[in-house]
XYZ file of C-alpha atoms in Angstrom:
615
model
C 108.020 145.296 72.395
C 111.341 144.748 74.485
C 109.515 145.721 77.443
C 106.763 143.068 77.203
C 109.117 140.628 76.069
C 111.220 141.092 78.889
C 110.953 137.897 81.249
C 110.972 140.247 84.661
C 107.883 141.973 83.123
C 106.357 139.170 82.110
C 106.834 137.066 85.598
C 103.962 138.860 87.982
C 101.555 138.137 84.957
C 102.669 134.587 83.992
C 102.339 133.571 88.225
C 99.167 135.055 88.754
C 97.593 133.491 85.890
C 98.781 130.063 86.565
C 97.637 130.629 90.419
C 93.944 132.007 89.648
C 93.942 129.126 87.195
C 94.264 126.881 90.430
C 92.344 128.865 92.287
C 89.163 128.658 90.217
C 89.760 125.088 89.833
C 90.151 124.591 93.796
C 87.313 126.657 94.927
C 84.660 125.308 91.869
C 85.429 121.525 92.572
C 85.879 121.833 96.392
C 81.911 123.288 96.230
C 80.535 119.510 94.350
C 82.814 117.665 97.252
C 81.085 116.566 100.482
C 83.498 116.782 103.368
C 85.946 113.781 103.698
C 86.355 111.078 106.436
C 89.262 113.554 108.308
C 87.424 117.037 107.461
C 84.255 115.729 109.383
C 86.744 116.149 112.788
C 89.339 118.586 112.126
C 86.732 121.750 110.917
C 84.715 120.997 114.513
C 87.909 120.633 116.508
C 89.156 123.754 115.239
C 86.753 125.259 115.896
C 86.360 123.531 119.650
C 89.954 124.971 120.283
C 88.624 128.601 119.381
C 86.178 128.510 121.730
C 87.884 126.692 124.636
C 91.308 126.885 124.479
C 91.364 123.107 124.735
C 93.507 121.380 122.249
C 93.019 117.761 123.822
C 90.407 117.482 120.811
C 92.113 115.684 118.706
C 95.083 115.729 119.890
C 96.480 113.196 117.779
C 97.126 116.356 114.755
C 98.614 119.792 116.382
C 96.393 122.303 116.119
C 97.471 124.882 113.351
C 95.750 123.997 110.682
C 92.229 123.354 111.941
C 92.424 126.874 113.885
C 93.338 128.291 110.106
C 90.484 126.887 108.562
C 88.134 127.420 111.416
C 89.017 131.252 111.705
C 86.230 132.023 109.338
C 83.812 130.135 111.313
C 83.949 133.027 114.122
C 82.241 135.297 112.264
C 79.449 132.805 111.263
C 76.387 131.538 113.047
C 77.955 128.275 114.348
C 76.363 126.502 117.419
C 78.053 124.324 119.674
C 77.716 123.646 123.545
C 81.622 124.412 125.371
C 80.678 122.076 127.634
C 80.509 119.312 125.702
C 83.406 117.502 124.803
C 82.576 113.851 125.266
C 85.956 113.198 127.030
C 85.180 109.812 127.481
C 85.218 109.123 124.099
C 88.550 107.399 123.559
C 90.349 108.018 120.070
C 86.538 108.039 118.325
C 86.172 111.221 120.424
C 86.915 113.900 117.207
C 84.221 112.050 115.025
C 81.633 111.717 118.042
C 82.045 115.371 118.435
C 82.224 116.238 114.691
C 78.639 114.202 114.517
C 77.491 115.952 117.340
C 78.782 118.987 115.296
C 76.955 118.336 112.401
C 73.374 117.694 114.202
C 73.680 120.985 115.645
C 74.369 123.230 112.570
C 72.669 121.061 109.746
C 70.869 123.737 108.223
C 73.942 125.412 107.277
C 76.654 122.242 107.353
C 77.474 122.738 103.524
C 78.429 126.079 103.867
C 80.174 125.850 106.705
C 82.749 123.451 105.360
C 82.595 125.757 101.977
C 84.153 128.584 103.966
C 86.585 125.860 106.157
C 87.569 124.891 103.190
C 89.010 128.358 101.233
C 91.931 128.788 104.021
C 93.483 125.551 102.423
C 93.033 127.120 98.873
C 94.824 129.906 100.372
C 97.833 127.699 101.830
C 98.027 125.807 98.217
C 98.723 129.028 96.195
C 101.249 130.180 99.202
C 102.899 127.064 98.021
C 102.536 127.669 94.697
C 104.379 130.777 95.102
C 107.413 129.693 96.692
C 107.672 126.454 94.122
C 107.582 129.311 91.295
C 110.306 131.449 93.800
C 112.548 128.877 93.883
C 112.364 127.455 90.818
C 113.519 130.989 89.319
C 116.146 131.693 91.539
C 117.420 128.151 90.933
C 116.589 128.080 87.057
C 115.475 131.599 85.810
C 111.851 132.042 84.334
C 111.362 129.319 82.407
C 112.398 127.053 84.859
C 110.233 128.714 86.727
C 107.340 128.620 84.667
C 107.809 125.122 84.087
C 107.534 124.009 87.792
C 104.641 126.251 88.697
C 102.709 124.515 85.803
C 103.413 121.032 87.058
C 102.358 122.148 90.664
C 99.085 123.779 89.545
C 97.778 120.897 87.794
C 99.168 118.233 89.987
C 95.922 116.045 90.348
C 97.115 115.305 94.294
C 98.069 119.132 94.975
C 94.578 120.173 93.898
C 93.213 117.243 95.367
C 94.241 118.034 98.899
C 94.302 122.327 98.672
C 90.428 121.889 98.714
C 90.554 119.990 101.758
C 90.489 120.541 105.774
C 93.292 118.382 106.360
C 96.595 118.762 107.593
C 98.390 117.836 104.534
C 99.068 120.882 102.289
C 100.047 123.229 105.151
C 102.604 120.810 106.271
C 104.338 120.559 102.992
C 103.648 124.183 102.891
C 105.923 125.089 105.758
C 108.308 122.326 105.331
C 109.121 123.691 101.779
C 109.634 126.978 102.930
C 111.659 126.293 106.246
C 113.847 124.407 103.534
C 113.815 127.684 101.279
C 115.041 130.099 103.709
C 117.723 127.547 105.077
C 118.752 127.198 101.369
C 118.843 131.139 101.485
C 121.340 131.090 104.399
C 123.039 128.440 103.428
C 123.584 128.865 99.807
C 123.132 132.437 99.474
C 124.442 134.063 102.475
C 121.169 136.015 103.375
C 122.449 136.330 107.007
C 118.419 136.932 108.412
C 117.050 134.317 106.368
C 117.289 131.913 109.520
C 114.482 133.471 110.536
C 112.232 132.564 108.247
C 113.670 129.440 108.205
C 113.346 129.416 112.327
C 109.593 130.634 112.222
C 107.961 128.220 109.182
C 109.753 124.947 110.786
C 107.694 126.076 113.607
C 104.519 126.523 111.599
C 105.361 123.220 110.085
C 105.866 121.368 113.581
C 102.398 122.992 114.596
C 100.665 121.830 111.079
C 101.804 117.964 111.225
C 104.504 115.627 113.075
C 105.423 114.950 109.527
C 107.414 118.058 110.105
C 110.111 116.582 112.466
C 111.334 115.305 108.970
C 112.993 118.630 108.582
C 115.345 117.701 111.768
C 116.972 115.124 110.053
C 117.144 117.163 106.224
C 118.152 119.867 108.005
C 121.319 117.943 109.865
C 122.090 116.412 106.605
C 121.756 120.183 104.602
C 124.299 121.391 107.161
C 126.809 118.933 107.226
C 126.715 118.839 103.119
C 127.060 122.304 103.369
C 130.446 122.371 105.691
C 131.657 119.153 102.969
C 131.152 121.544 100.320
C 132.736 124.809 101.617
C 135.927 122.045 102.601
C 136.304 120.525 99.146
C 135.886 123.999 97.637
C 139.674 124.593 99.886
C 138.895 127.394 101.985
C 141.368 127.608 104.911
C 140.991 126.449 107.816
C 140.440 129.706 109.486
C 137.477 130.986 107.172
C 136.428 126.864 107.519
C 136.463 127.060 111.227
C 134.354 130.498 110.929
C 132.182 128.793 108.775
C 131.110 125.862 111.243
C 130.859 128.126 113.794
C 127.970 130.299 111.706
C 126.311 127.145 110.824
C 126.111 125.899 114.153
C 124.832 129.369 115.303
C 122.142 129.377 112.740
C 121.238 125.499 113.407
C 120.593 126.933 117.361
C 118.692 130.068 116.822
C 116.689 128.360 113.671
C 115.640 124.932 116.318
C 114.774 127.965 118.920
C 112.872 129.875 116.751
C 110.839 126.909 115.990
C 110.598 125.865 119.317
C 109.361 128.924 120.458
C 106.585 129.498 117.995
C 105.449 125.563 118.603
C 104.833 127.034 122.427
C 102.877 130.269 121.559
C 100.857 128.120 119.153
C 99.798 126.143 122.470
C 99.741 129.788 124.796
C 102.961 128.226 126.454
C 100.514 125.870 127.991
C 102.331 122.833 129.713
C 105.701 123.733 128.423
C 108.531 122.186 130.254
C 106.853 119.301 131.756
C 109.190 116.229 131.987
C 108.705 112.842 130.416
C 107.806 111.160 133.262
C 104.977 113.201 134.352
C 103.632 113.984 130.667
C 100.952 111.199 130.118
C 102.343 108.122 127.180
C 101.255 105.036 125.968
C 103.226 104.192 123.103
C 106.128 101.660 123.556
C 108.794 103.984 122.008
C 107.775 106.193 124.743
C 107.863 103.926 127.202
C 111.411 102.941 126.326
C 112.876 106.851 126.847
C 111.111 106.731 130.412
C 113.362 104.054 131.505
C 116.685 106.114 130.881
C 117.479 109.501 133.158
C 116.638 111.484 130.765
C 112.839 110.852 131.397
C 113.682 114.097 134.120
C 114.865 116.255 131.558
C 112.160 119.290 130.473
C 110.796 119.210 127.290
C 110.709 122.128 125.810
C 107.703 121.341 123.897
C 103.758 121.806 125.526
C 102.727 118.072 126.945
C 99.786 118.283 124.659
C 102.053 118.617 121.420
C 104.119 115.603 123.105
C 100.635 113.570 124.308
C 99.470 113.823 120.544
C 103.024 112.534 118.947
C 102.672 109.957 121.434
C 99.182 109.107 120.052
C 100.537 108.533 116.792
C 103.761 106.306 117.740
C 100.673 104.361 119.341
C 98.841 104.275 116.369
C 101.842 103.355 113.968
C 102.905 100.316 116.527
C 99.778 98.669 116.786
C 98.599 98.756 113.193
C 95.449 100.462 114.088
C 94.936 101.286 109.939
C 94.509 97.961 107.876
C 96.309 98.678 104.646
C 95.471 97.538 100.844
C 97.168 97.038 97.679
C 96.048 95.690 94.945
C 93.334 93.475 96.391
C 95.122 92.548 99.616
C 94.744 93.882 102.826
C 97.772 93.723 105.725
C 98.471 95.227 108.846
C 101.997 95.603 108.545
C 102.010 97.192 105.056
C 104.621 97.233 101.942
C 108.364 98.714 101.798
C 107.058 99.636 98.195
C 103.477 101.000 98.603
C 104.332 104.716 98.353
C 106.335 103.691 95.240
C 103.688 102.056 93.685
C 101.218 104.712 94.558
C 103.339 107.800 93.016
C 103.042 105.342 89.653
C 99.741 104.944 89.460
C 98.540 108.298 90.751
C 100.579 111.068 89.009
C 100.771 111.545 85.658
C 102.624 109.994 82.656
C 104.333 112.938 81.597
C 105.939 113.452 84.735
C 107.710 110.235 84.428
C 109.077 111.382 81.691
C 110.240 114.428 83.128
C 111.700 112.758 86.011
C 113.693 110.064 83.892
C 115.109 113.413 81.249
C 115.852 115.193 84.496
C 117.757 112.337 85.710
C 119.855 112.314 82.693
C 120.100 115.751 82.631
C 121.630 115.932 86.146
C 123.829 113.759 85.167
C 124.755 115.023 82.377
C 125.588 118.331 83.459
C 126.520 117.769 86.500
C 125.162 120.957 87.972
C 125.939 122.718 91.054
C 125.367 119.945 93.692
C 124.985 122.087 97.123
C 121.726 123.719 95.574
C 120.329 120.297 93.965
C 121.159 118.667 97.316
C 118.603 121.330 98.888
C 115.635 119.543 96.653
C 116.928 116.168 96.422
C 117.408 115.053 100.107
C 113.908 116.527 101.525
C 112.619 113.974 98.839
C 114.987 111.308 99.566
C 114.673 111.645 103.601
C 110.581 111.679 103.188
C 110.715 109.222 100.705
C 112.664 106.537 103.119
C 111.362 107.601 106.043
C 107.932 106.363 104.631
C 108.897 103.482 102.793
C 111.362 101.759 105.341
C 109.896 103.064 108.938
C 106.478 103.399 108.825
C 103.475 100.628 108.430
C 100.621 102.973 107.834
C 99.971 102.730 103.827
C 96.581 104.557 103.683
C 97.376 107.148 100.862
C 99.905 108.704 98.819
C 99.076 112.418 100.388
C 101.727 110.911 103.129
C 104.204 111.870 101.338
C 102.785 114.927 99.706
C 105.545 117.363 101.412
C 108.064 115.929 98.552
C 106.289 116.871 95.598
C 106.837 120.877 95.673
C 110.641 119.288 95.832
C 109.919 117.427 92.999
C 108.314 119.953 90.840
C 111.281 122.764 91.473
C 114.048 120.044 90.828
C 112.141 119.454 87.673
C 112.864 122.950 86.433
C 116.023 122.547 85.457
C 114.501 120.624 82.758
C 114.466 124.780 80.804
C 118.254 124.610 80.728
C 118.274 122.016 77.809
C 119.664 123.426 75.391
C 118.461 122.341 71.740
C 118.076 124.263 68.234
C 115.467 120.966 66.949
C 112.383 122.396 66.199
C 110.953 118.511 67.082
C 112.457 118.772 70.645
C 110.621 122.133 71.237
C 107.132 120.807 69.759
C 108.031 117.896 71.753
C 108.486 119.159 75.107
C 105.144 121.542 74.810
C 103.293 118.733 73.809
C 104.296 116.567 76.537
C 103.750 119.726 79.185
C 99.684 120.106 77.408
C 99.419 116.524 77.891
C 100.263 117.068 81.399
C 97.696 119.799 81.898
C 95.094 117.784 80.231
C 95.588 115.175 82.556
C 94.574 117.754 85.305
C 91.803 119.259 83.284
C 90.069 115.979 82.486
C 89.516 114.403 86.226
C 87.784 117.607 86.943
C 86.770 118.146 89.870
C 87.617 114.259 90.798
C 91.110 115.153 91.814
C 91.219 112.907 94.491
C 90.104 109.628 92.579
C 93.117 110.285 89.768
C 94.771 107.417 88.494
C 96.295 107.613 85.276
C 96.823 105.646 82.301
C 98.770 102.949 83.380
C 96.848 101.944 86.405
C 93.474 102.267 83.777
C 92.417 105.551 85.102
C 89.703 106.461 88.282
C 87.444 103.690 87.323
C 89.997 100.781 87.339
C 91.618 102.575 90.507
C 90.387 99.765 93.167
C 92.362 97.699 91.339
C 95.433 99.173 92.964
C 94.897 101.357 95.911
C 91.947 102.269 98.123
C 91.396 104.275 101.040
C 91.694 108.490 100.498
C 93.673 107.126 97.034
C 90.242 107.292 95.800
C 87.126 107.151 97.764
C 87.530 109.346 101.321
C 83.733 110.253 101.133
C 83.869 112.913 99.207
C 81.436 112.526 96.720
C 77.751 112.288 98.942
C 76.764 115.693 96.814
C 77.073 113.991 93.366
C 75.096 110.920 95.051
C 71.759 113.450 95.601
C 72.100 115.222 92.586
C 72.301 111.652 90.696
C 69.295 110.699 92.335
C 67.628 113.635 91.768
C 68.327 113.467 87.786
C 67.054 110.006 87.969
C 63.844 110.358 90.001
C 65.250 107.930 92.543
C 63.369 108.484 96.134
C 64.898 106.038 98.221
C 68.162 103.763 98.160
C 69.595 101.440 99.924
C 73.332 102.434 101.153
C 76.902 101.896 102.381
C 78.638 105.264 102.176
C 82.142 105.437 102.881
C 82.049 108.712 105.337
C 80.498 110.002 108.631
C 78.288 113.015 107.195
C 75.003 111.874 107.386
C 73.290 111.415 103.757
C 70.106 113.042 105.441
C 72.129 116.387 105.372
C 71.900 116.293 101.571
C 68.020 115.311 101.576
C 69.158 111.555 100.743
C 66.667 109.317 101.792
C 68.295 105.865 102.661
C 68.028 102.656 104.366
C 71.076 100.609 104.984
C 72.149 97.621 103.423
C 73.911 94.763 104.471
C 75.423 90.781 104.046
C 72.413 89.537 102.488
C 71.458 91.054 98.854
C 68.278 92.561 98.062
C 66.531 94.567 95.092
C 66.129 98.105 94.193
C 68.710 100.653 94.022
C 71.679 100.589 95.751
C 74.492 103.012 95.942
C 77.887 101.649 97.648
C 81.649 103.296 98.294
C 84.264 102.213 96.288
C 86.174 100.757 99.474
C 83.104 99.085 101.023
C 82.842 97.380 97.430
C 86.287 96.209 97.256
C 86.782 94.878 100.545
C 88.069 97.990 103.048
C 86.925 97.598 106.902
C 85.993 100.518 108.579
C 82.895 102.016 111.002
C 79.416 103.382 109.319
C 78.658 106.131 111.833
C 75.793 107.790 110.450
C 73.130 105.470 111.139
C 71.152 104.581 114.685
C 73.960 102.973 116.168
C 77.890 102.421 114.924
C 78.038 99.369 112.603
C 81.609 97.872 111.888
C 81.739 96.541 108.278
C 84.379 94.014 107.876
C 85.968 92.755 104.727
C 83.506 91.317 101.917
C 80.351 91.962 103.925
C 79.108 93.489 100.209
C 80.989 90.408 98.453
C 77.378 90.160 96.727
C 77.370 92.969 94.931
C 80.279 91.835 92.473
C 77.689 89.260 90.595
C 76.098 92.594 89.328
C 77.321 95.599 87.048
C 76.486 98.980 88.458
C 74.433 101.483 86.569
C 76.477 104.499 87.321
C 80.162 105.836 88.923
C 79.640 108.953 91.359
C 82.630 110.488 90.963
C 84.740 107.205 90.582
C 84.022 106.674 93.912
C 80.258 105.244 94.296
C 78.616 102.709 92.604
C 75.296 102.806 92.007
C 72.977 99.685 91.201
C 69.322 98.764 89.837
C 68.755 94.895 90.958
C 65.386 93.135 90.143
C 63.981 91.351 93.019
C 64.028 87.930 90.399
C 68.155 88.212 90.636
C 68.536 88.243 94.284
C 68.503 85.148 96.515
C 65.458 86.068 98.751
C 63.040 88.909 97.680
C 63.478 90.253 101.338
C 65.453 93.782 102.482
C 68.487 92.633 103.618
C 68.618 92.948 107.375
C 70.643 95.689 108.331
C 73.897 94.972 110.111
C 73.671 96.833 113.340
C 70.970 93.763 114.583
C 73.438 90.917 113.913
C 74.797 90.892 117.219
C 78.690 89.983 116.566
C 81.677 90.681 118.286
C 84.609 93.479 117.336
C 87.126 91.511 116.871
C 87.695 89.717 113.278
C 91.357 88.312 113.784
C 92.740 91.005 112.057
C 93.784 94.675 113.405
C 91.773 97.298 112.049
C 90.012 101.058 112.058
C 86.758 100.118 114.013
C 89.312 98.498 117.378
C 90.324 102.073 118.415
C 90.745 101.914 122.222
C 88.032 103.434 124.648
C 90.110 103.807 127.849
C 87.254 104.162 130.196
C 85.488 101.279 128.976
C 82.790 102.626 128.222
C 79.901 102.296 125.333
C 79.778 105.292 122.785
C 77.083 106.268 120.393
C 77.001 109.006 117.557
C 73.430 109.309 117.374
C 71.737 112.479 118.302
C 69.987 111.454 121.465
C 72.720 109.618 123.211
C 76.066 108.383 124.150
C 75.045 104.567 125.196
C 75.220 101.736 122.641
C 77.777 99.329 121.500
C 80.196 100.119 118.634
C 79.750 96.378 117.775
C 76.080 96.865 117.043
């Protein structure tokens, strides 16, 4: 009995459980999901880079992560034609090829995203693992128990481990490059720097989130030579000190370096800033000062891309909402607001008795400092210097932080038979959260925002509807012997995929059934792609809609209606929007203005490349 009760014994079983728990529950709900606005281009670029070698598809996301998840795809029957990457695409280039993508490997589409998909799964328990790791090392087995439970059933972990998007690998790698540099820091383990070196690396190649870690890391070493100062070592051992930190700072920044380069096959490393190709204004401002001649160690491509996305962040190309207002520039408090509303109650709580616990026990600081400024740096970062406010899964990399400070919450120490029943209660309440948006991770809101249905009250966008649930749509049609509908889908897979036959709606109401995305509804611009020629939809076009209540909620995320012909205005099909001849811009910035540098017209239907996106 001592040998079962043992926690050591008990730990491989107790983490495998907890991570086949999430595995089952990422791989069963990720199967009911279609793929999601940014899956439609990253699986098809991924797989353009592993059989070209070009990474200029977009180039606006490093590559890592879509050549993970489109590995798989190498040993499948998946058609494409090298030679076409419709170059002259502009920044709609990834979704013009991901259509063109789609067209040519319909018959097995669904599949092929199933299988893109699992390499994420994959990357989410990796996480998982070092959350648990740390956690234990920090705060024994409970501790660690405790964190790996609030990271399994995280509603946004499992949301975005089921998805081909950059997200979960980035705050994969940045978690453990800031593991290993607690390791070397904290610990002593002299080789630990290379882990540390070689997953900042990973984490530079999976998002430009990661250059995060250069300012946590700065901050990690300079608390680090505070603490071993206060602590009154001499100045001899001190000056040894600085110098091994310093060391370690070089090699880990060259490690990283290094593997961003072989990541690109060392492919325009080196290149200076005034011959690498830029367009944003903070790039514009380094080329006027000398050091526009200096190399850069990193491949033009990887500096092209960052560029893309300073351009992207300057000129507001992403209209933001918030509780039923939309804005270009975007809220100091969104990502506040949004960690409210979309995690669950019981981790407030656990965050405001952790808070008091810290306090109260004033526990080793170097360590807590290790979880607490990754958060704080990512936290500020994205509240105070950036003006994209499109989803909470911006600032996923902090949550693994979160969840491992939270263990500390297995060091209270009380005999109270209530405290213990209290504290397993709240944790099950927790869990049940989790279990009860099954599989409709992504649309989570919890209590105090009124849960998934009231969601559009608050936050839109890949908050809750991404287009993920086209699936449920056919399978709700097919339950109610509906034939044909009239739509506004919120995605770029084409409903015909899924045997949905549709006509598109528009301005003017009309009867029958119709089946609309939760951000179309509610007032988000962006471009329908899927039908005979792009159609922009601009705020309110489906204004109409909101005199009737929907028959059904597709996974929280589409609304379906039956309208009589008596209760609309005319008893005429509305006329669909790409023949109203109108021009792009609307006075306000957003998703459907990207910029086509060669000025020319660009079509994602199957035939050609030659009509307006202004329909």
């Amino acid at each position: 009995m001592n040998h079962i009760s043992n926690p050591k014994n008990r730990m491989p079983w107790a983490v495998a459980s907890l991570l086949a728990v999430m595995a089952v529950t990422c791989v069963l709900s990720l199967r009911v999901k279609s793929p999601t606005v940014d899956e439609f281009a990253h699986l098809p670029a991924g797989y353009y880079y592993w059989k070209t070698g070009d990474f200029s598809l977009y180039a606006k996301n490093p590559p890592l992560i879509k050549l993970i998840c489109s590995l798989p795809l190498l040993a499948m029957d998946v058609s494409i034609d090298r030679e076409r990457g419709y170059e002259d695409a502009g920044d709609w280039r990834p979704w013009v090829y991901g259509a063109y993508f789609m067209r040519e490997n319909a018959a097995g589409y669904d599949n092929i995203f199933f299988v893109g998909r699992l390499p994420v799964v994959l990357l989410g328990l990796l996480l998982g693992f070092y959350v648990f790791r740390w956690a234990y090392e920090l705060y024994g087995f409970l501790g660690g128990v405790i964190s790996l439970i609030l990271y399994v059933f995280s509603p946004n972990i499992v949301a975005h481990s089921r998805l081909v998007t950059t997200d979960i690998g980035c705050a994969c790698f940045m978690f453990m490059a800031t593991y290993y540099l607690w390791r070397v820091l904290c610990l002593n383990r002299k080789k630990a720097w290379i882990g540390a070196g070689i997953c900042s690396g990973l984490a530079l190649l999976s998002k430009f989130t990661a250059f995060l870690l250069v300012p946590i890391f700065v901050l990690l070493f300079l608390l680090s030579a505070l603490n071993g100062r206060k602590e009154g070592v001499n100045i001899r051992h001190l000056g040894k000190g600085l110098k091994r930190m310093a060391l370690h700072f070089v090699l880990i920044s060259v490690t990283a370096i290094l593997i961003v380069n072989i990541g690109y096959g060392f492919t325009g490393s080196f290149e200076t800033l005034k011959t690498i190709p830029h367009e944003s204004e903070f790039f514009e401002n380094l080329n006027r000062f000398p050091i526009n001649r200096i190399p850069i160690p990193f491949p033009a491509a990887y500096m092209e891309g960052l560029d893309r996305q300073k351009l992207d962040a300057e000129q507001g190309v992403f209209l933001n909402y918030l509780r039923g207002r939309l804005s270009d520039d975007g809220w100091w408090y969104y990502f506040l607001y949004a960690f409210f509303v979309k995690t669950p109650i019981p981790l407030h709580v656990g965050i405001i008795l952790s808070i008091f616990c810290a306090l109260k026990w004033r526990r080793e600081k170097v360590s807590s400092a290790f979880v607490l400024v990754p958060m704080a740096v990512i936290f500020i970062v994205f509240s105070f210097l950036n003006e994209i406010n499109v989803g909470l899964r911006y600032i996923l990399p902090l949550f693994p932080f979160l969840f491992v400070w939270l263990g500390q919450l297995a060091e209270i120490r009380q005999t109270k038979r209530l405290f213990h029943y209290s504290a397993v209660a709240l944790l099950a309440l927790y869990v049940f959260c989790s279990i009860s948006i099954f599989p409709d991770y992504l649309a989570y809101f919890n209590a105090w925002a009124g849960g998934p249905e009231k969601g559009y009250r608050h936050l839109l966008d890949s908050n809750l509807d991404w287009g993920q649930d086209l699936k449920s749509l056919k399978g709700y049609m097919k339950e109610e012997g509906i034939k044909e509908i009239g739509l506004a889908y919120f995605g770029h897979v084409d409903p015909k995929i899924y045997g949905i036959d549709y006509h598109l709606i528009g301005k003017r109401p009309e009867s029958g059934y119709i089946a609309i995305s939760a951000n179309y509804l509610y007032g988000l611009p962006y471009l329908i792609t899927y039908g005979p020629k792009p159609i922009p939809i601009r705020p309110n076009t489906f204004e109409w809609l909101h005199a009737f209540e929907p028959n059904a909620s597709i996974g929280h995320t589409i609304r379906v209606y039956s309208i009589p012909e008596e209760r609309t205005r005319q008893d005429v099909r509305a006329e669909p929007l790409a023949l109203r001849r109108k021009p792009c811009t609307t006075g306000i910035r957003f998703s459907t203005t990207f910029r086509n540098p060669n000025q020319r017209p660009l079509d994602l239907s199957p035939q050609t490349a030659s009509s307006s996106w202004c329909g």
